[in-house]
PDB file of C-alpha atoms in Angstrom:
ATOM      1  CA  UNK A 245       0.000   0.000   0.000  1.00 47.00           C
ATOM      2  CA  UNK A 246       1.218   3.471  -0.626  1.00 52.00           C
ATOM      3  CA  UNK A 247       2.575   5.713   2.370  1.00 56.00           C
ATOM      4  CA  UNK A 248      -0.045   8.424   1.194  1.00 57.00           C
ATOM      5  CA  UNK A 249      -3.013   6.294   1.896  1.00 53.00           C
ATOM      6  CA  UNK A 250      -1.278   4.884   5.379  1.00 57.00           C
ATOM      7  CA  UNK A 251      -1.186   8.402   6.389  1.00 59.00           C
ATOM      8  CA  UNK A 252      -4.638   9.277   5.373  1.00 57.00           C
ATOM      9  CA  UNK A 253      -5.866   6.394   7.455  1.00 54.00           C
ATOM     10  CA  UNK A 254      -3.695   7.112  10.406  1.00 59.00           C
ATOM     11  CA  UNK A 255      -4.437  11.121  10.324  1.00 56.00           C
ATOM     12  CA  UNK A 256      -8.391  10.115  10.773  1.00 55.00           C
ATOM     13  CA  UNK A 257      -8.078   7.252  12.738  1.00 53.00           C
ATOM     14  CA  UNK A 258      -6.362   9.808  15.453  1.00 55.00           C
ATOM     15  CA  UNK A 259      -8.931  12.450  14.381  1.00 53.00           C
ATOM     16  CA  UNK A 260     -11.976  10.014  15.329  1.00 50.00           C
ATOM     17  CA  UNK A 261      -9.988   9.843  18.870  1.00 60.00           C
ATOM     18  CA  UNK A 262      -9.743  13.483  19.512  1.00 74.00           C
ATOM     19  CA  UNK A 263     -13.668  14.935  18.318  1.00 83.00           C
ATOM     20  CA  UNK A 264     -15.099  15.752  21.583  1.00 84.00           C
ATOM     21  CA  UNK A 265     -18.793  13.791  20.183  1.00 85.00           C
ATOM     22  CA  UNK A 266     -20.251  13.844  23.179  1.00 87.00           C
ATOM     23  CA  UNK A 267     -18.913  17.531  24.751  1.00 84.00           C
ATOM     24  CA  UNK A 268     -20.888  18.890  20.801  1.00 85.00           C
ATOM     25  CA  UNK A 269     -24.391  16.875  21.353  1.00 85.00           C
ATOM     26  CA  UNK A 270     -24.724  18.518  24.868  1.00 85.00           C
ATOM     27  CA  UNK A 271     -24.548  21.594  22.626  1.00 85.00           C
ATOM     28  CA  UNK A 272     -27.698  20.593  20.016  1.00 85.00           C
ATOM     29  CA  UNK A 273     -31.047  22.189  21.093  1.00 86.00           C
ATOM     30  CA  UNK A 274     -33.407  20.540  18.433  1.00 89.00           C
ATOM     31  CA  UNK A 275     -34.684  16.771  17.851  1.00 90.00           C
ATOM     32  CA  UNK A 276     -33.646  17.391  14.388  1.00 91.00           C
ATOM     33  CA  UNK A 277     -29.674  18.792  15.233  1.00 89.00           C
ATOM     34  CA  UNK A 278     -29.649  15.294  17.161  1.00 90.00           C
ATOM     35  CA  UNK A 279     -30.810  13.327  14.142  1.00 92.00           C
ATOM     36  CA  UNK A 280     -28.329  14.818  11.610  1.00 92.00           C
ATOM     37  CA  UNK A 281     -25.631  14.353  14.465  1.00 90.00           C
ATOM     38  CA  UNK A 282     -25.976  11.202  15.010  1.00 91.00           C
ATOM     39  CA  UNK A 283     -26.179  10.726  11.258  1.00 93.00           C
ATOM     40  CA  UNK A 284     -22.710  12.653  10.877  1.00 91.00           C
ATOM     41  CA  UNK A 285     -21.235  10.477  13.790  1.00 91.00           C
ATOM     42  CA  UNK A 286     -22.372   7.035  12.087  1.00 92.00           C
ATOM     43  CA  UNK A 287     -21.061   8.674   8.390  1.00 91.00           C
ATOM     44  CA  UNK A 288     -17.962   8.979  10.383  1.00 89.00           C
ATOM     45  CA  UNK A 289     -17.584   6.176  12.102  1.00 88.00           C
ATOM     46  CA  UNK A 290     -18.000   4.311   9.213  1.00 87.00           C
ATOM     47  CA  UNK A 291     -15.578   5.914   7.057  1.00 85.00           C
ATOM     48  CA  UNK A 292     -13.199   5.933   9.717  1.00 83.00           C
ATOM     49  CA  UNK A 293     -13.716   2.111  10.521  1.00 82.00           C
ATOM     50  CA  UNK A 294     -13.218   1.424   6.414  1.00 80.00           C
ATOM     51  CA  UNK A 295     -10.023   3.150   6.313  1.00 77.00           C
ATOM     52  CA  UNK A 296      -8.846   1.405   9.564  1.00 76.00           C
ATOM     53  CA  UNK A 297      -9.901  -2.403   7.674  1.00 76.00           C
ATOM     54  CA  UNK A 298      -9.498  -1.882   4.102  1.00 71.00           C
ATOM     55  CA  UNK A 299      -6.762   0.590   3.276  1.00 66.00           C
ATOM     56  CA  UNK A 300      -4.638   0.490   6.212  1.00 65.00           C
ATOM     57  CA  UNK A 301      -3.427  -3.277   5.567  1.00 70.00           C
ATOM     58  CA  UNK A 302      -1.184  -4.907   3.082  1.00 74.00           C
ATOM     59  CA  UNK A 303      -2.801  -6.824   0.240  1.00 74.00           C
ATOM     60  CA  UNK A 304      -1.494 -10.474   0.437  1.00 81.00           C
ATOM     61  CA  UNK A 305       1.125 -11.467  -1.676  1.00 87.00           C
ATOM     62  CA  UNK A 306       0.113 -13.486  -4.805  1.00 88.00           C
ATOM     63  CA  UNK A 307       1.230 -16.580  -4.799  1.00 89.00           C
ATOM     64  CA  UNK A 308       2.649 -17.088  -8.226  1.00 89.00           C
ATOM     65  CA  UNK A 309       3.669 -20.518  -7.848  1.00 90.00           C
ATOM     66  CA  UNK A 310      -0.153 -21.851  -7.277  1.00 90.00           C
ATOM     67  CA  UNK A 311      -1.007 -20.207 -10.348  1.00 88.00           C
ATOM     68  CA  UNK A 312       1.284 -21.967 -12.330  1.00 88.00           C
ATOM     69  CA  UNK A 313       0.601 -25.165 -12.021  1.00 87.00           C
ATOM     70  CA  UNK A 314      -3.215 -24.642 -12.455  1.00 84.00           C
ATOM     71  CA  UNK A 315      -2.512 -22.265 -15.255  1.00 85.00           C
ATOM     72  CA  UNK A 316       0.846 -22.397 -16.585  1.00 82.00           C
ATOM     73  CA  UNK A 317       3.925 -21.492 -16.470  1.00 88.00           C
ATOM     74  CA  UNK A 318       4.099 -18.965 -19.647  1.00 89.00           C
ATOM     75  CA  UNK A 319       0.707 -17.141 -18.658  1.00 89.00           C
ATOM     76  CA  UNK A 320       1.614 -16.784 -15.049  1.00 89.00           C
ATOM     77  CA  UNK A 321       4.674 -15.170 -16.111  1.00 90.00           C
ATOM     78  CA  UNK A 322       3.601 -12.627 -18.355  1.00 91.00           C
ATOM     79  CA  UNK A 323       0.683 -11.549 -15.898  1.00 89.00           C
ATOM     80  CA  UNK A 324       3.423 -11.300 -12.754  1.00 91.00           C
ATOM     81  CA  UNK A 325       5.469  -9.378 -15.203  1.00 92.00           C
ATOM     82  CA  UNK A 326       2.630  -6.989 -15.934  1.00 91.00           C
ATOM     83  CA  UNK A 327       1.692  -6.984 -12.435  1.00 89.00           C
ATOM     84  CA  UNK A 328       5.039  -6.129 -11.320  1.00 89.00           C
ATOM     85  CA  UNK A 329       5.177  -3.042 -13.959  1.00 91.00           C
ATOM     86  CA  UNK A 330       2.354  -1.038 -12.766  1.00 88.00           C
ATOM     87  CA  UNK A 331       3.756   2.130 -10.707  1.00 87.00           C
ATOM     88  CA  UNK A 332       0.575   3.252  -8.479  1.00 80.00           C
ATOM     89  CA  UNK A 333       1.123   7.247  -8.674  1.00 82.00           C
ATOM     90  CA  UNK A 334       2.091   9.008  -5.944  1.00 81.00           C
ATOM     91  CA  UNK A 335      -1.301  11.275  -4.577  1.00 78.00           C
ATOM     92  CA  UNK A 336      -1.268  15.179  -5.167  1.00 82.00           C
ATOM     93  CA  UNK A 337      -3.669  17.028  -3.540  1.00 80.00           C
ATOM     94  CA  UNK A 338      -4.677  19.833  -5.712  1.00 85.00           C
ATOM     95  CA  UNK A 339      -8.119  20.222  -4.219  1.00 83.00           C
ATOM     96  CA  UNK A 340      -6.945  21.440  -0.394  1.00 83.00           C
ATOM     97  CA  UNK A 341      -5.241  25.131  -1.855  1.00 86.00           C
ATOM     98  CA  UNK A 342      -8.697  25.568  -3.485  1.00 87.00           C
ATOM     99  CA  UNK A 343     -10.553  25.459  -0.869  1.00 87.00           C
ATOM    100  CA  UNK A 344      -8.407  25.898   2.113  1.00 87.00           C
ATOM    101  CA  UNK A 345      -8.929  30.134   1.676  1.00 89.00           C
ATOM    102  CA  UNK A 346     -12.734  29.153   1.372  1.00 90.00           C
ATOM    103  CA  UNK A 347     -12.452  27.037   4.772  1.00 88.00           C
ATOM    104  CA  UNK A 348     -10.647  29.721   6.724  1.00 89.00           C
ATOM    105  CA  UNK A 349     -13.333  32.486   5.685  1.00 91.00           C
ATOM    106  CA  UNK A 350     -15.965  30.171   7.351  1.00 90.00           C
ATOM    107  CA  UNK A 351     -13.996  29.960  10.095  1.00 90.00           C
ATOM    108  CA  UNK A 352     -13.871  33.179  10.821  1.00 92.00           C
ATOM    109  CA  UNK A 353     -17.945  33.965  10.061  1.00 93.00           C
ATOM    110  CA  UNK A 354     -18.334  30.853  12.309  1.00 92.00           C
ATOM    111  CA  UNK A 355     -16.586  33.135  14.989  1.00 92.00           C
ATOM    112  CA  UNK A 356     -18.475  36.129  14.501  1.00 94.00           C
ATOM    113  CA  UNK A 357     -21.393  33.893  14.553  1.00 94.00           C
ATOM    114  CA  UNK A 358     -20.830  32.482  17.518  1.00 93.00           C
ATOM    115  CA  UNK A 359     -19.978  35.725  19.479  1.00 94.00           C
ATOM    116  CA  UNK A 360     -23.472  36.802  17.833  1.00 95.00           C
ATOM    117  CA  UNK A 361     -25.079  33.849  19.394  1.00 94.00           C
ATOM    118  CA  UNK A 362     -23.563  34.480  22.722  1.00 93.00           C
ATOM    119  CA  UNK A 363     -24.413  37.568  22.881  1.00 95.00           C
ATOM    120  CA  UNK A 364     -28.434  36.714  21.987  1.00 95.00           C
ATOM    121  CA  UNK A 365     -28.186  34.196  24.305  1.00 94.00           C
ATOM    122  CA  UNK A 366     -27.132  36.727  27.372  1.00 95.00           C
ATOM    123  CA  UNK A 367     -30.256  38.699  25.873  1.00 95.00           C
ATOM    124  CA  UNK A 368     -32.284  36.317  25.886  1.00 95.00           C
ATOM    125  CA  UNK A 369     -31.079  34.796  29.447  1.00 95.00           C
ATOM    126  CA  UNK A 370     -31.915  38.536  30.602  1.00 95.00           C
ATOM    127  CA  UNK A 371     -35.261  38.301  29.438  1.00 94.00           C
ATOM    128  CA  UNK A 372     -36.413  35.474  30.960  1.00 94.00           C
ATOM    129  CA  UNK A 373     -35.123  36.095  34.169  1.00 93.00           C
ATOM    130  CA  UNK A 374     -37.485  40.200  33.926  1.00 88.00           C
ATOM    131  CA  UNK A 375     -40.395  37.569  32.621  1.00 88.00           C
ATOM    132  CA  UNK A 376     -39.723  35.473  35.788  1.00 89.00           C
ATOM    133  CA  UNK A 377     -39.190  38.050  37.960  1.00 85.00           C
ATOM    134  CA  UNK A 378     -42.790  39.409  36.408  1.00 80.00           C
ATOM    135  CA  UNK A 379     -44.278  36.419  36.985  1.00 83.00           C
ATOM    136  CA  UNK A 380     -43.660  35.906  40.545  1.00 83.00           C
ATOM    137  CA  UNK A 381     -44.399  39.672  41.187  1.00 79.00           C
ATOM    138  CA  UNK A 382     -47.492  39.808  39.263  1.00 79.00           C
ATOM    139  CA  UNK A 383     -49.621  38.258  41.347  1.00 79.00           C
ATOM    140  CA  UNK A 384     -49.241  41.307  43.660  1.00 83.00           C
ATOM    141  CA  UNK A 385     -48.240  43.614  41.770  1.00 81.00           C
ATOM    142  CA  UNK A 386     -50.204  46.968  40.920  1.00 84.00           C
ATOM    143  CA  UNK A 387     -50.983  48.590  37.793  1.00 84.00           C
ATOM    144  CA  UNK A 388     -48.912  51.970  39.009  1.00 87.00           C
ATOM    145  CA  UNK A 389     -45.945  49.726  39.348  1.00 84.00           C
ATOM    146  CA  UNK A 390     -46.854  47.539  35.956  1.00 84.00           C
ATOM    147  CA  UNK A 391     -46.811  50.879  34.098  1.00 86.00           C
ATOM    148  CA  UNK A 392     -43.464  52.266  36.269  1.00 87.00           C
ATOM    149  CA  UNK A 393     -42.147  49.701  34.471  1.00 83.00           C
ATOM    150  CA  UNK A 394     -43.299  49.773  30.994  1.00 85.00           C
ATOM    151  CA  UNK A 395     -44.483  53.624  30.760  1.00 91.00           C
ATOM    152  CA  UNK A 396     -45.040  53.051  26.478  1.00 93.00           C
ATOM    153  CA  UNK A 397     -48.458  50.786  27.701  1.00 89.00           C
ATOM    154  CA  UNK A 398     -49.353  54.020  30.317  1.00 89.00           C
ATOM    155  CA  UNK A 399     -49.143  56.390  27.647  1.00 91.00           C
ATOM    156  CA  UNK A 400     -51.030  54.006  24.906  1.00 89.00           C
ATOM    157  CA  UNK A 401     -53.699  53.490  28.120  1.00 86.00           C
ATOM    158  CA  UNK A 402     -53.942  57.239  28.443  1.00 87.00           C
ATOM    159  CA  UNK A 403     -54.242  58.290  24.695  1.00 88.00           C
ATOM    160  CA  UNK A 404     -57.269  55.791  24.146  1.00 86.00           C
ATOM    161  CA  UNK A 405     -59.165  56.411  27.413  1.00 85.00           C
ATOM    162  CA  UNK A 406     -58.294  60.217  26.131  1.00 86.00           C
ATOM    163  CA  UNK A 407     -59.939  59.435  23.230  1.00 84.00           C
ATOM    164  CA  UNK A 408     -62.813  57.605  24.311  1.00 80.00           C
ATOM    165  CA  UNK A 409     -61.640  54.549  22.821  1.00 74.00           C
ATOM    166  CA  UNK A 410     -62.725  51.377  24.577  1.00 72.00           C
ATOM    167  CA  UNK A 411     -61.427  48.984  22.021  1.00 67.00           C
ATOM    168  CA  UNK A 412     -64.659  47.876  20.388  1.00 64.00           C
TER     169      UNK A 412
END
């Protein structure tokens, strides 16, 4: 087997060892997320798990001499001389430049996404902790200190009863 493919198989087999799997489904809020997770996680256990069995090992040796005495001694030759010939060519990886610029820009909008999402979340943390805070209050809470609170729904109040608008 080539060195290339050894290394391929060895770089993911020690990449399958490192992915934090669990520590990124405690992160997945949806059913869905899950689904295509575990979907992602079998897709890679798979791959990972062919690479370890099939390209990882040696292929046998033939065993020429078995051949020719089923076959022949003149057609065994000429296909272990052909088989000998054949140079397997040495990988080049032409497709990792194009797309390595393209990776890296994600990278970075996957930052600024995630400082986006943090910072909704803290918003959003905020807000349920005033609607909790409401909730507990509102039981005995007034309507001076409801509208203290949100003075745009005093005013609105006002400018109807003002109006002699009763909402119907």
């Amino acid at each position: 087997m080539s060195g290339t493919v050894k290394k391929i198989a060895d770089v993911t087999f020690k990449a399958g060892r490192t992915i934090d799997w669990e520590g990124m489904a405690k992160l997945l809020v949806t059913d869905e997320a899950r689904k295509e997770f575990s979907n992602l996680r079998r897709a890679f256990d798979d791959v990972n798990s062919q690479l370890q069995t099939k390209f990882s090992q040696e292929p046998e040796p033939i065993n020429w001499e078995y051949y020719r005495k089923g076959i022949g001694s003149r057609l065994v030759d000429m296909y272990k001389e052909a088989y000998e010939s054949i140079e397997i060519p040495k990988f080049e990886d032409t497709v990792t430049p194009q797309y390595k610029p393209k990776f890296d820009a994600l990278l970075v909008e996957l930052k600024e996404a995630e400082k986006q999402s943090l910072k909704e979340s803290e918003r959003l943390e905020k807000e349920v902790a005033e609607v909790q805070e409401l909730k507990k209050k509102l039981s005995t809470m007034t309507a001076e200190e409801y509208f203290a609170k949100h003075p745009e729904l005093k005013k609105k109040f006002d400018d109807e009863i003002r109006n002699d608008y009763w909402g119907y």
